[in-house]
């Protein structure tokens, strides 16, 4: 059966769900940024989402980001987010040219981003990926080490730690979202720039919004399954 549901229709349904979740939590829908995760989908699909009013897009792979940024260079108010695991030697692909780098969890990457940002005369805004559940197989820094990491990032020119990010294990989203929010609230008196919470994907974004997400990263529900 051919999939006749358009990207525009899916986007409008997701916007409705975002508004509903925000309102039910006493928040304003405008406090939540929808990052459309376009990895492994063609530039044409991004154009379709853009035509439907979407402006924030997330990519996981540096090379793919570079290619799409070139193919879509005419869309000059499109905002790119880098949401994948970044290797230090790929820093030049994401700075400049992204508004937010979502998953930084080590000093070597922050140092590489710092060098690029200083050279480009810009500031790279970073989110720290937290391994909330301390899962051995997962990326991210344990919650107990986040403040030390932010301190070491603070010593670097050209980078700013502006929030936290997590990818919870299946079935445990609620407690992880709440823990990430509590960690942000605990740290933000000491680090006033630490305001953003990037959490929630296709399967759990309404819950993330109820727990305070400022950025939700939704791919499948907008673009369909990835091949
Ligand atoms: C792929 C990806 C997403 C989007 O996942 P969906 O389940 O397709 O919404 C969100 N965040 C990260 C870090 C991803 O890698």
Short mmCIF file of N, CA and C and ligand atoms in Angstrom, two decimals, residues 35 37 39 60-61 83-84 102-103 129 165-167 200-203 216-222 224 226, ligand 1:
data_model
loop_
_atom_site.label_atom_id
_atom_site.label_comp_id
_atom_site.label_asym_id
_atom_site.label_seq_id
_atom_site.Cartn_x
_atom_site.Cartn_y
_atom_site.Cartn_z
N UNK A 35 12.67 19.75 16.46
CA UNK A 35 13.81 19.49 15.58
C UNK A 35 13.43 18.28 14.73
N UNK A 37 14.23 15.40 12.57
CA UNK A 37 15.44 14.60 12.37
C UNK A 37 15.41 13.98 10.98
N UNK A 39 17.99 12.59 9.18
CA UNK A 39 19.06 11.64 8.79
C UNK A 39 18.51 10.53 7.90
N UNK A 60 22.66 13.48 12.06
CA UNK A 60 23.52 12.69 12.94
C UNK A 60 24.94 12.50 12.42
N UNK A 61 25.12 12.63 11.11
CA UNK A 61 26.41 12.29 10.52
C UNK A 61 27.00 13.52 9.84
N UNK A 83 22.98 16.29 16.00
CA UNK A 83 22.46 15.54 17.14
C UNK A 83 23.20 14.22 17.35
N UNK A 84 24.18 13.91 16.50
CA UNK A 84 24.86 12.62 16.59
C UNK A 84 26.10 12.66 17.47
N UNK A 102 24.05 18.81 19.92
CA UNK A 102 23.23 18.24 20.99
C UNK A 102 23.90 17.18 21.86
N UNK A 103 24.96 16.57 21.47
CA UNK A 103 25.38 15.36 22.19
C UNK A 103 26.87 15.35 22.50
N UNK A 129 25.43 15.56 26.66
CA UNK A 129 24.66 14.32 26.70
C UNK A 129 24.91 13.62 28.04
N UNK A 165 21.07 16.93 27.30
CA UNK A 165 20.38 16.08 26.34
C UNK A 165 20.44 14.64 26.83
N UNK A 166 19.40 13.85 26.53
CA UNK A 166 19.49 12.42 26.85
C UNK A 166 18.72 11.59 25.84
N UNK A 167 19.09 10.33 25.77
CA UNK A 167 18.36 9.31 24.98
C UNK A 167 18.05 8.17 25.94
N UNK A 200 13.24 13.51 24.05
CA UNK A 200 11.98 13.13 23.42
C UNK A 200 12.17 12.89 21.93
N UNK A 201 11.72 11.70 21.47
CA UNK A 201 11.79 11.31 20.07
C UNK A 201 10.39 10.88 19.63
N UNK A 202 10.28 10.22 18.49
CA UNK A 202 8.96 9.84 17.98
C UNK A 202 8.09 9.13 19.04
N UNK A 203 8.71 8.20 19.77
CA UNK A 203 7.92 7.35 20.66
C UNK A 203 7.53 8.02 21.97
N UNK A 216 12.51 18.83 21.14
CA UNK A 216 12.22 17.42 20.88
C UNK A 216 12.78 17.07 19.50
N UNK A 217 13.33 15.88 19.40
CA UNK A 217 14.01 15.44 18.17
C UNK A 217 13.18 14.33 17.55
N UNK A 218 12.40 14.69 16.52
CA UNK A 218 11.44 13.73 15.97
C UNK A 218 11.78 13.44 14.51
N UNK A 219 12.01 12.16 14.21
CA UNK A 219 12.34 11.77 12.84
C UNK A 219 11.24 10.96 12.18
N UNK A 220 11.07 9.73 12.63
CA UNK A 220 10.16 8.78 11.98
C UNK A 220 8.74 9.32 11.82
N UNK A 221 8.23 9.98 12.82
CA UNK A 221 6.84 10.47 12.77
C UNK A 221 6.65 11.55 11.71
N UNK A 222 7.74 12.16 11.27
CA UNK A 222 7.65 13.20 10.23
C UNK A 222 7.97 12.62 8.86
N UNK A 224 8.81 9.29 8.08
CA UNK A 224 8.59 7.86 7.85
C UNK A 224 9.83 7.05 8.23
N UNK A 226 13.24 4.97 8.23
CA UNK A 226 14.53 5.14 7.56
C UNK A 226 14.94 3.84 6.91
C1 LIG B 1 17.48 9.25 14.99
C2 LIG B 1 17.45 10.09 16.21
C3 LIG B 1 16.27 10.73 16.64
C4 LIG B 1 14.92 10.55 15.94
O1 LIG B 1 14.40 9.31 16.25
P1 LIG B 1 12.88 8.90 15.80
O2 LIG B 1 12.57 7.76 16.68
O3 LIG B 1 12.97 8.56 14.36
O4 LIG B 1 12.03 10.08 16.07
C5 LIG B 1 16.33 11.54 17.74
N1 LIG B 1 17.50 11.73 18.42
C6 LIG B 1 18.64 11.12 18.07
C7 LIG B 1 19.87 11.36 18.85
C8 LIG B 1 18.65 10.27 16.95
O5 LIG B 1 19.80 9.67 16.62
#
